[in-house]
Short mmCIF file of C-alpha atoms in Angstrom, two decimals:
data_model
loop_
_atom_site.label_atom_id
_atom_site.label_comp_id
_atom_site.label_asym_id
_atom_site.label_seq_id
_atom_site.Cartn_x
_atom_site.Cartn_y
_atom_site.Cartn_z
CA UNK V 1 -4.86 11.91 100.42
CA UNK V 2 -2.36 14.62 101.22
CA UNK V 3 -4.75 17.29 102.48
CA UNK V 4 -4.54 18.42 106.10
CA UNK V 5 -7.60 17.35 108.02
CA UNK V 6 -8.91 19.39 110.95
CA UNK V 7 -10.91 16.41 112.22
CA UNK V 8 -9.61 14.31 115.08
CA UNK V 9 -7.67 11.17 114.39
CA UNK V 10 -9.66 7.96 114.66
CA UNK V 11 -7.35 6.30 117.18
CA UNK V 12 -6.49 9.20 119.53
CA UNK V 13 -8.22 12.29 120.85
CA UNK V 14 -6.33 14.95 118.88
CA UNK V 15 -6.22 16.43 115.39
CA UNK V 16 -3.45 17.10 112.88
CA UNK V 17 -3.72 20.81 113.63
CA UNK V 18 -3.07 20.15 117.32
CA UNK V 19 -0.06 17.99 116.53
CA UNK V 20 1.38 20.67 114.26
CA UNK V 21 0.80 23.37 116.85
CA UNK V 22 2.47 21.33 119.60
CA UNK V 23 5.57 20.75 117.44
CA UNK V 24 5.96 24.31 116.15
CA UNK V 25 5.42 25.71 119.64
CA UNK V 26 8.29 23.59 120.93
CA UNK V 27 10.50 24.06 117.88
CA UNK V 28 9.66 27.42 116.32
CA UNK V 29 12.11 27.27 113.39
CA UNK V 30 10.98 23.87 112.17
CA UNK V 31 8.31 23.53 109.51
CA UNK V 32 5.99 20.63 110.30
CA UNK V 33 5.17 18.62 107.17
CA UNK V 34 1.44 18.35 107.79
CA UNK V 35 0.60 16.89 104.38
CA UNK V 36 2.99 13.97 104.75
CA UNK V 37 1.98 13.06 108.31
CA UNK V 38 -1.72 13.58 107.60
CA UNK V 39 -1.46 10.93 104.88
CA UNK V 40 0.35 8.51 107.19
CA UNK V 41 -2.01 9.03 110.14
CA UNK V 42 -5.33 9.23 108.30
CA UNK V 43 -4.84 7.57 104.91
CA UNK V 44 -4.47 3.93 103.89
CA UNK V 45 -1.62 2.22 102.01
CA UNK V 46 -2.48 1.46 98.36
CA UNK V 47 -3.51 -1.99 97.18
CA UNK V 48 0.03 -2.81 96.07
CA UNK V 49 1.24 -2.80 99.68
CA UNK V 50 -1.13 -5.56 100.75
CA UNK V 51 1.25 -8.18 99.44
CA UNK V 52 3.62 -7.47 102.34
CA UNK V 53 1.06 -6.09 104.79
CA UNK V 54 0.24 -7.86 108.06
CA UNK V 55 3.19 -10.23 107.94
CA UNK V 56 4.50 -11.89 111.08
CA UNK V 57 7.79 -11.19 112.83
CA UNK V 58 8.91 -14.67 111.81
CA UNK V 59 8.38 -13.80 108.13
CA UNK V 60 10.45 -10.61 108.33
CA UNK V 61 13.30 -12.22 110.26
CA UNK V 62 13.54 -15.00 107.68
CA UNK V 63 13.65 -12.35 104.92
CA UNK V 64 16.29 -10.44 106.88
CA UNK V 65 18.48 -13.54 107.14
CA UNK V 66 18.22 -14.16 103.39
CA UNK V 67 19.17 -10.52 102.77
CA UNK V 68 22.21 -10.86 105.03
CA UNK V 69 23.20 -14.03 103.17
CA UNK V 70 23.73 -11.93 100.04
CA UNK V 71 26.51 -10.08 101.84
CA UNK V 72 28.05 -13.21 103.32
CA UNK V 73 28.26 -14.84 99.89
CA UNK V 74 30.19 -11.87 98.53
CA UNK V 75 32.18 -11.52 101.80
CA UNK V 76 30.82 -8.01 102.34
CA UNK V 77 27.85 -6.30 103.97
CA UNK V 78 24.35 -6.91 102.71
CA UNK V 79 23.56 -4.53 99.81
CA UNK V 80 21.55 -1.46 100.76
CA UNK V 81 19.58 -1.74 97.52
CA UNK V 82 18.73 -4.98 95.76
CA UNK V 83 17.55 -5.76 92.27
CA UNK V 84 14.40 -7.67 91.39
CA UNK V 85 16.14 -11.03 91.15
CA UNK V 86 17.62 -10.62 94.63
CA UNK V 87 14.29 -9.36 95.95
CA UNK V 88 12.57 -12.46 94.55
CA UNK V 89 14.97 -14.63 96.55
CA UNK V 90 14.68 -12.57 99.75
CA UNK V 91 10.88 -12.41 99.89
CA UNK V 92 10.28 -15.79 98.25
CA UNK V 93 7.41 -14.31 96.24
CA UNK V 94 6.28 -15.22 92.72
CA UNK V 95 8.08 -13.05 90.20
CA UNK V 96 4.92 -11.44 88.83
CA UNK V 97 4.06 -10.07 92.29
CA UNK V 98 7.32 -8.09 92.54
CA UNK V 99 5.86 -5.48 90.22
CA UNK V 100 3.55 -4.23 92.99
CA UNK V 101 6.46 -3.77 95.39
CA UNK V 102 8.52 -2.06 92.72
CA UNK V 103 5.72 0.45 92.08
CA UNK V 104 5.98 1.66 95.68
CA UNK V 105 9.69 1.30 96.48
CA UNK V 106 11.25 1.94 93.05
CA UNK V 107 8.91 4.05 90.88
CA UNK V 108 11.56 4.45 88.16
CA UNK V 109 12.10 0.69 87.99
CA UNK V 110 8.35 0.18 87.84
CA UNK V 111 8.14 2.27 84.68
CA UNK V 112 10.76 0.04 83.06
CA UNK V 113 8.82 -3.06 84.04
CA UNK V 114 5.70 -1.51 82.51
CA UNK V 115 7.44 -0.90 79.19
CA UNK V 116 9.73 -3.96 79.01
CA UNK V 117 7.70 -6.55 80.88
CA UNK V 118 8.76 -8.65 83.86
CA UNK V 119 11.87 -10.09 82.29
CA UNK V 120 15.16 -11.03 83.92
CA UNK V 121 17.06 -8.00 82.52
CA UNK V 122 14.29 -5.61 83.60
CA UNK V 123 14.23 -7.09 87.12
CA UNK V 124 18.02 -6.84 87.29
CA UNK V 125 17.75 -3.06 86.88
CA UNK V 126 15.35 -2.64 89.81
CA UNK V 127 16.75 -0.86 92.88
CA UNK V 128 14.73 -1.41 96.06
CA UNK V 129 15.97 -0.16 99.44
CA UNK V 130 15.69 -3.16 101.74
CA UNK V 131 15.91 -1.04 104.90
CA UNK V 132 12.92 1.03 103.76
CA UNK V 133 11.02 -2.12 102.75
CA UNK V 134 11.73 -3.88 106.06
CA UNK V 135 10.84 -0.78 108.07
CA UNK V 136 7.51 -0.27 106.30
CA UNK V 137 6.54 -3.92 106.45
CA UNK V 138 7.28 -4.25 110.16
CA UNK V 139 5.80 -0.88 111.18
CA UNK V 140 2.48 -1.43 109.43
CA UNK V 141 1.97 -5.05 110.48
CA UNK V 142 -0.78 -5.54 113.05
CA UNK V 143 0.61 -8.98 113.89
CA UNK V 144 3.76 -7.61 115.56
CA UNK V 145 3.86 -6.04 119.01
CA UNK V 146 5.10 -2.40 119.16
CA UNK V 147 8.27 -3.19 121.16
CA UNK V 148 9.25 -5.90 118.70
CA UNK V 149 8.68 -3.50 115.81
CA UNK V 150 11.13 -0.99 117.27
CA UNK V 151 13.71 -3.62 118.17
CA UNK V 152 13.68 -4.82 114.57
CA UNK V 153 14.00 -1.32 113.11
CA UNK V 154 16.72 -0.30 115.58
CA UNK V 155 18.61 -3.44 114.58
CA UNK V 156 18.58 -2.40 110.93
CA UNK V 157 20.54 0.74 111.83
CA UNK V 158 22.72 -0.87 114.53
CA UNK V 159 25.27 -2.35 112.11
CA UNK V 160 27.84 -3.15 114.83
CA UNK V 161 25.33 -5.07 117.00
CA UNK V 162 26.10 -2.88 120.03
CA UNK V 163 22.41 -2.51 121.06
CA UNK V 164 23.02 1.25 120.88
CA UNK V 165 22.69 3.97 118.24
CA UNK V 166 25.21 6.71 117.56
CA UNK V 167 24.21 9.93 115.81
CA UNK V 168 24.52 8.62 112.27
CA UNK V 169 22.80 5.35 113.12
CA UNK V 170 19.92 7.26 114.68
CA UNK V 171 19.74 9.47 111.57
CA UNK V 172 19.54 6.28 109.49
CA UNK V 173 16.72 5.04 111.75
CA UNK V 174 14.71 8.25 111.24
CA UNK V 175 15.45 8.17 107.51
CA UNK V 176 14.21 4.59 107.18
CA UNK V 177 11.14 5.42 109.29
CA UNK V 178 10.08 8.36 107.11
CA UNK V 179 11.07 7.00 103.71
CA UNK V 180 9.71 3.54 104.50
CA UNK V 181 6.30 4.93 105.39
CA UNK V 182 6.43 7.30 102.43
CA UNK V 183 7.07 4.40 100.08
CA UNK V 184 4.34 2.25 101.64
CA UNK V 185 1.80 5.04 101.12
CA UNK V 186 2.92 5.75 97.54
CA UNK V 187 4.43 9.18 98.28
CA UNK V 188 7.99 8.74 96.97
CA UNK V 189 7.12 10.22 93.59
CA UNK V 190 5.20 13.18 95.09
CA UNK V 191 7.85 15.81 95.72
CA UNK V 192 5.40 18.31 97.20
CA UNK V 193 4.56 15.90 100.02
CA UNK V 194 7.63 13.73 100.54
CA UNK V 195 10.40 15.32 102.66
CA UNK V 196 13.78 15.44 100.93
CA UNK V 197 16.66 13.28 102.16
CA UNK V 198 18.55 16.37 103.34
CA UNK V 199 15.56 17.58 105.39
CA UNK V 200 15.08 14.15 106.98
CA UNK V 201 18.74 13.85 107.96
CA UNK V 202 18.84 17.34 109.45
CA UNK V 203 15.74 16.48 111.45
CA UNK V 204 17.39 13.24 112.62
CA UNK V 205 20.47 15.10 113.89
CA UNK V 206 18.37 17.59 115.82
CA UNK V 207 16.25 14.86 117.34
CA UNK V 208 19.36 12.93 118.37
CA UNK V 209 20.66 15.96 120.25
CA UNK V 210 17.33 16.35 122.05
CA UNK V 211 17.10 12.71 123.06
CA UNK V 212 20.73 12.67 124.19
CA UNK V 213 20.13 15.73 126.38
CA UNK V 214 17.03 14.18 127.93
CA UNK V 215 18.86 10.91 128.55
CA UNK V 216 21.72 12.81 130.20
CA UNK V 217 19.24 14.56 132.48
CA UNK V 218 17.86 11.19 133.53
CA UNK V 219 21.34 9.83 134.29
CA UNK V 220 22.25 12.96 136.22
CA UNK V 221 19.13 12.60 138.33
CA UNK V 222 19.87 8.92 138.97
CA UNK V 223 23.54 9.56 139.86
CA UNK V 224 22.55 12.06 142.52
CA UNK V 225 20.44 9.52 144.38
CA UNK V 226 23.45 7.72 145.94
CA UNK V 227 27.19 7.11 145.59
CA UNK V 228 26.60 3.46 144.81
CA UNK V 229 24.27 4.30 141.93
CA UNK V 230 26.75 6.85 140.62
CA UNK V 231 29.63 4.36 140.62
CA UNK V 232 27.49 1.72 138.92
CA UNK V 233 26.50 4.16 136.16
CA UNK V 234 30.09 5.19 135.52
CA UNK V 235 31.20 1.55 135.33
CA UNK V 236 28.36 0.64 132.97
CA UNK V 237 29.15 3.53 130.64
CA UNK V 238 32.85 2.61 130.49
CA UNK V 239 32.10 -1.04 129.77
CA UNK V 240 29.70 -0.14 127.01
CA UNK V 241 32.12 2.28 125.36
CA UNK V 242 34.91 -0.30 125.46
CA UNK V 243 32.86 -2.59 123.19
CA UNK V 244 32.12 0.03 120.54
CA UNK V 245 33.91 0.43 117.23
CA UNK V 246 35.53 3.76 116.58
CA UNK V 247 33.84 6.06 114.10
CA UNK V 248 36.00 7.27 111.24
CA UNK V 249 33.61 10.11 110.42
CA UNK V 250 29.94 10.95 110.18
CA UNK V 251 30.05 10.57 106.43
CA UNK V 252 27.66 8.07 104.87
CA UNK V 253 28.81 5.23 102.68
CA UNK V 254 26.89 5.75 99.43
CA UNK V 255 26.73 2.02 98.75
CA UNK V 256 24.92 0.83 101.87
CA UNK V 257 23.76 4.08 103.49
CA UNK V 258 25.72 3.35 106.69
CA UNK V 259 28.45 5.47 108.37
CA UNK V 260 32.07 4.68 107.58
CA UNK V 261 34.09 3.12 110.39
CA UNK V 262 37.81 2.82 111.03
CA UNK V 263 40.46 3.16 113.74
CA UNK V 264 42.42 5.91 115.50
CA UNK V 265 39.49 8.23 116.06
CA UNK V 266 37.53 9.22 119.17
CA UNK V 267 34.82 6.96 120.58
CA UNK V 268 31.27 7.68 119.58
CA UNK V 269 28.54 9.09 121.74
CA UNK V 270 25.68 6.58 121.79
CA UNK V 271 22.21 6.08 123.24
CA UNK V 272 20.79 2.63 123.95
CA UNK V 273 17.65 1.08 122.55
CA UNK V 274 15.61 1.61 125.71
CA UNK V 275 16.15 5.37 125.63
CA UNK V 276 15.04 5.68 121.99
CA UNK V 277 12.14 3.33 122.70
CA UNK V 278 11.02 5.51 125.63
CA UNK V 279 11.11 8.55 123.33
CA UNK V 280 9.08 6.74 120.65
CA UNK V 281 6.49 5.67 123.25
CA UNK V 282 6.08 9.29 124.46
CA UNK V 283 7.60 8.63 127.89
CA UNK V 284 9.72 11.79 127.53
CA UNK V 285 6.57 13.80 126.74
CA UNK V 286 8.43 15.38 123.83
CA UNK V 287 6.05 16.99 121.30
CA UNK V 288 8.55 16.24 118.53
CA UNK V 289 8.03 12.52 119.12
CA UNK V 290 4.30 12.75 118.35
CA UNK V 291 4.32 11.88 114.61
CA UNK V 292 6.53 8.83 115.14
CA UNK V 293 4.72 7.66 118.27
CA UNK V 294 1.30 8.04 116.65
CA UNK V 295 2.42 6.21 113.51
CA UNK V 296 3.40 3.28 115.74
CA UNK V 297 0.19 3.50 117.79
CA UNK V 298 -2.05 3.64 114.74
CA UNK V 299 -0.83 0.29 113.49
CA UNK V 300 -0.39 -1.44 116.84
CA UNK V 301 -3.20 -3.96 116.27
CA UNK V 302 -5.87 -2.34 118.42
CA UNK V 303 -8.49 -4.95 119.20
CA UNK V 304 -6.70 -7.72 117.30
CA UNK V 305 -4.77 -8.90 120.32
CA UNK V 306 -1.31 -8.67 118.75
CA UNK V 307 -0.23 -6.66 121.78
CA UNK V 308 -0.99 -9.80 123.83
CA UNK V 309 1.26 -11.88 121.63
CA UNK V 310 4.65 -12.14 123.32
CA UNK V 311 7.96 -13.76 122.56
CA UNK V 312 9.20 -16.61 124.70
CA UNK V 313 12.65 -15.02 124.66
CA UNK V 314 12.86 -11.34 125.51
CA UNK V 315 16.49 -11.17 124.39
CA UNK V 316 16.20 -11.47 120.63
CA UNK V 317 18.02 -8.94 118.45
CA UNK V 318 18.92 -8.52 114.82
CA UNK V 319 22.55 -9.20 113.97
CA UNK V 320 24.70 -8.08 111.07
CA UNK V 321 27.33 -10.74 111.74
CA UNK V 322 25.35 -13.88 112.59
CA UNK V 323 22.18 -15.60 111.45
CA UNK V 324 19.22 -14.37 113.52
CA UNK V 325 17.36 -17.17 115.23
CA UNK V 326 13.62 -16.87 114.70
CA UNK V 327 12.09 -16.17 118.14
CA UNK V 328 9.23 -18.36 119.25
CA UNK V 329 5.95 -16.60 119.97
CA UNK V 330 3.27 -17.30 122.57
CA UNK V 331 0.26 -15.69 124.19
CA UNK V 332 0.41 -14.57 127.79
CA UNK V 333 -1.68 -17.01 129.76
CA UNK V 334 -1.77 -19.05 132.94
CA UNK V 335 0.29 -22.23 133.21
CA UNK V 336 -2.85 -24.33 133.49
CA UNK V 337 -4.10 -23.38 130.02
CA UNK V 338 -2.30 -24.52 126.87
CA UNK V 339 -3.11 -22.26 123.97
CA UNK V 340 -2.92 -23.32 120.31
CA UNK V 341 -0.32 -22.49 117.73
CA UNK V 342 -1.18 -20.16 114.86
CA UNK V 343 -1.47 -23.00 112.32
CA UNK V 344 -4.04 -24.76 114.53
CA UNK V 345 -6.22 -21.65 114.61
CA UNK V 346 -5.98 -21.35 110.82
CA UNK V 347 -7.02 -24.99 110.49
CA UNK V 348 -10.03 -24.42 112.79
CA UNK V 349 -10.97 -21.41 110.65
CA UNK V 350 -10.90 -23.55 107.50
CA UNK V 351 -13.15 -26.15 109.11
CA UNK V 352 -15.55 -23.45 110.31
CA UNK V 353 -15.83 -21.95 106.81
CA UNK V 354 -16.37 -25.40 105.32
CA UNK V 355 -19.20 -26.13 107.77
CA UNK V 356 -20.86 -22.78 107.06
CA UNK V 357 -20.70 -23.32 103.30
CA UNK V 358 -22.02 -26.87 103.62
CA UNK V 359 -24.76 -25.65 105.96
CA UNK V 360 -23.96 -28.21 108.66
CA UNK V 361 -21.64 -28.74 111.62
CA UNK V 362 -22.32 -32.49 111.55
CA UNK V 363 -19.75 -33.37 108.91
CA UNK V 364 -18.04 -36.73 109.22
CA UNK V 365 -14.29 -37.34 109.08
CA UNK V 366 -14.48 -38.31 105.39
CA UNK V 367 -16.69 -35.33 104.48
CA UNK V 368 -14.37 -32.93 106.27
CA UNK V 369 -11.31 -34.47 104.65
CA UNK V 370 -12.94 -34.26 101.23
CA UNK V 371 -14.18 -30.69 101.73
CA UNK V 372 -10.76 -29.44 102.87
CA UNK V 373 -9.11 -31.12 99.88
CA UNK V 374 -6.38 -32.83 101.90
CA UNK V 375 -5.91 -35.93 104.06
CA UNK V 376 -6.48 -35.41 107.80
CA UNK V 377 -4.60 -36.93 110.69
CA UNK V 378 -6.33 -38.18 113.82
CA UNK V 379 -4.79 -35.26 115.73
CA UNK V 380 -6.34 -32.71 113.39
CA UNK V 381 -9.73 -34.41 113.54
CA UNK V 382 -9.70 -34.47 117.35
CA UNK V 383 -8.98 -30.74 117.29
CA UNK V 384 -12.33 -29.93 115.66
CA UNK V 385 -14.64 -32.94 116.11
CA UNK V 386 -15.77 -32.08 119.64
CA UNK V 387 -16.10 -28.38 118.75
CA UNK V 388 -18.40 -29.27 115.85
CA UNK V 389 -20.50 -31.51 118.10
CA UNK V 390 -20.83 -28.88 120.86
CA UNK V 391 -21.65 -26.18 118.33
CA UNK V 392 -24.61 -28.18 117.03
CA UNK V 393 -25.88 -28.82 120.58
CA UNK V 394 -25.40 -25.38 122.14
CA UNK V 395 -25.70 -22.76 119.36
CA UNK V 396 -28.96 -21.90 117.65
CA UNK V 397 -28.79 -20.60 114.13
CA UNK V 398 -25.52 -20.06 112.32
CA UNK V 399 -22.68 -19.75 114.86
CA UNK V 400 -20.04 -17.04 114.61
CA UNK V 401 -16.36 -17.86 114.32
CA UNK V 402 -15.84 -16.65 117.90
CA UNK V 403 -18.46 -19.09 119.14
CA UNK V 404 -16.77 -21.93 117.26
CA UNK V 405 -13.39 -20.89 118.69
CA UNK V 406 -14.81 -21.06 122.21
CA UNK V 407 -15.83 -24.66 121.60
CA UNK V 408 -12.46 -25.56 120.09
CA UNK V 409 -10.37 -23.85 122.78
CA UNK V 410 -12.50 -23.72 125.94
CA UNK V 411 -9.58 -22.62 128.14
CA UNK V 412 -8.89 -19.44 126.17
CA UNK V 413 -9.98 -16.09 127.56
CA UNK V 414 -11.78 -13.36 125.61
CA UNK V 415 -8.54 -11.49 124.89
CA UNK V 416 -7.03 -14.66 123.42
CA UNK V 417 -10.08 -15.38 121.29
CA UNK V 418 -9.86 -11.83 119.93
CA UNK V 419 -6.31 -12.57 118.85
CA UNK V 420 -7.28 -15.89 117.28
CA UNK V 421 -10.06 -14.22 115.32
CA UNK V 422 -7.61 -11.78 113.72
CA UNK V 423 -5.00 -14.34 112.67
CA UNK V 424 -6.79 -15.86 109.66
CA UNK V 425 -7.25 -12.45 107.96
CA UNK V 426 -4.06 -12.95 105.94
CA UNK V 427 -3.27 -16.60 105.26
CA UNK V 428 0.16 -17.48 103.99
CA UNK V 429 -0.03 -19.42 100.75
CA UNK V 430 3.13 -19.97 98.69
CA UNK V 431 4.76 -17.03 100.43
CA UNK V 432 1.94 -14.54 99.80
CA UNK V 433 -0.86 -13.28 101.99
CA UNK V 434 -3.89 -14.73 100.24
CA UNK V 435 -7.30 -14.73 101.92
CA UNK V 436 -8.77 -18.04 100.77
CA UNK V 437 -12.48 -18.71 100.50
CA UNK V 438 -13.73 -22.17 99.67
CA UNK V 439 -16.17 -23.27 97.02
CA UNK V 440 -19.03 -25.61 97.92
CA UNK V 441 -18.04 -29.17 97.07
CA UNK V 442 -19.46 -29.95 93.64
CA UNK V 443 -19.35 -32.69 91.08
CA UNK V 444 -17.03 -30.90 88.70
CA UNK V 445 -13.34 -30.60 89.48
CA UNK V 446 -10.79 -28.06 88.37
CA UNK V 447 -9.22 -24.77 89.40
CA UNK V 448 -11.13 -21.51 89.65
CA UNK V 449 -10.08 -18.00 90.57
CA UNK V 450 -12.20 -15.64 92.68
CA UNK V 451 -11.82 -12.03 93.57
CA UNK V 452 -11.96 -11.52 97.34
CA UNK V 453 -11.41 -8.05 98.73
CA UNK V 454 -8.97 -7.11 95.99
CA UNK V 455 -7.06 -10.41 96.12
CA UNK V 456 -7.23 -13.30 93.72
CA UNK V 457 -7.59 -16.63 95.50
CA UNK V 458 -7.06 -19.93 93.75
CA UNK V 459 -9.58 -22.61 94.71
CA UNK V 460 -8.98 -26.23 93.75
CA UNK V 461 -12.25 -28.09 93.35
CA UNK V 462 -11.91 -31.89 93.32
CA UNK V 463 -14.21 -34.32 91.63
CA UNK V 464 -16.50 -36.40 93.82
CA UNK V 465 -14.51 -39.11 95.56
CA UNK V 466 -11.18 -37.56 94.62
CA UNK V 467 -8.69 -36.46 97.31
CA UNK V 468 -5.71 -34.20 96.62
CA UNK V 469 -2.20 -35.51 96.93
CA UNK V 470 0.10 -34.40 99.71
CA UNK V 471 2.10 -32.51 97.12
CA UNK V 472 -0.48 -29.73 97.20
CA UNK V 473 0.90 -28.73 100.58
CA UNK V 474 -0.86 -27.29 103.60
CA UNK V 475 -2.30 -23.84 104.09
CA UNK V 476 -2.14 -24.20 107.87
CA UNK V 477 1.48 -25.03 108.76
#
């Protein structure tokens, strides 16, 4: 970790040396931080990050709303940094798991937790930047489409809900991008690799000027096409400016990291989300966008199908004044085919694993109910009964999960099945991503703990003839 690698990146046909050369050729007086970006583009986040890795957009929006509630309760803005007790409420995680997050996003607080233990007073002295945490969690999730990632991160900086970014808001966006990734990869305590706050902010100001100039060139080109287009552009710009707050200065409020705002000052220059998005997606062909664009592309769920997972409403945005409604998600498909919800796929996965461990796809309703350790409804049984029957008839040997999915959802295409296959990799159990593996049904009941890929998974093993109560909850919904 941290060493520049001449080899090509695994997800694109270029190397770190080529990226550095492209940037320094375009911007000769800027020193490209090859060590930092090499770690982000070739390394892997440490084990501690897995607790918040691969979370859904729904999870992060619910956390965002709980964070905003902290500000509403105190009749102020949401705090830029939260303590451990507030973080416990926002993420809805068990208290003992907060130590992993603290190690990455508050190294100094982590040392106190190590020496004092995970007590209330020690947690109260934690200071975790929520913007950095949100940015890292959303950017690195392979269950969120790239456009939705950017819309979320833009919204964190867009405190006036204008769907635009002024210079300081854009600087805050770049700062959260760099420091969020740095925290996720455990670089915040490595001064030789982590860019300083002053360097990041200077970079953000320069990038804002470049993007603004490129956006102006686009508008100029469009305005010259016809008088009608020119008049429409002028009207749109005036309407947008009329809705903006007036910036008091470009100074940053030390409490929340946002620019100070007031009255009786000139209107701000702003750029809208689509322009910044186009820059991040390399549509401007700007070499300086490469590190940011490649960081997004590396974690854009290649092969998992998350890029096929769309929102029913295209017009969702974060808000700093209202509760954000959780957008509903769906897969792009024809109207004739009804695809399953995520919880249904997770349920099918559980049944598949149970059948594999029992060595048979001819389990009865009672055997399936007993093996899953929860009562089944007729609807759930109908979801898998025919798939189990067809699997026994059509598949020789032990079937793969994809083969079982095809039987359960015969109308789904290959791209949808690829998405379904990736969903169960991080099950949500009590608010944490816990990959659960089942034990073969035995005669002895109790609770056992297994290590599975670095995670501990709790497996409840009932006695013969004993069914769990509904109070145990469901891993699928």
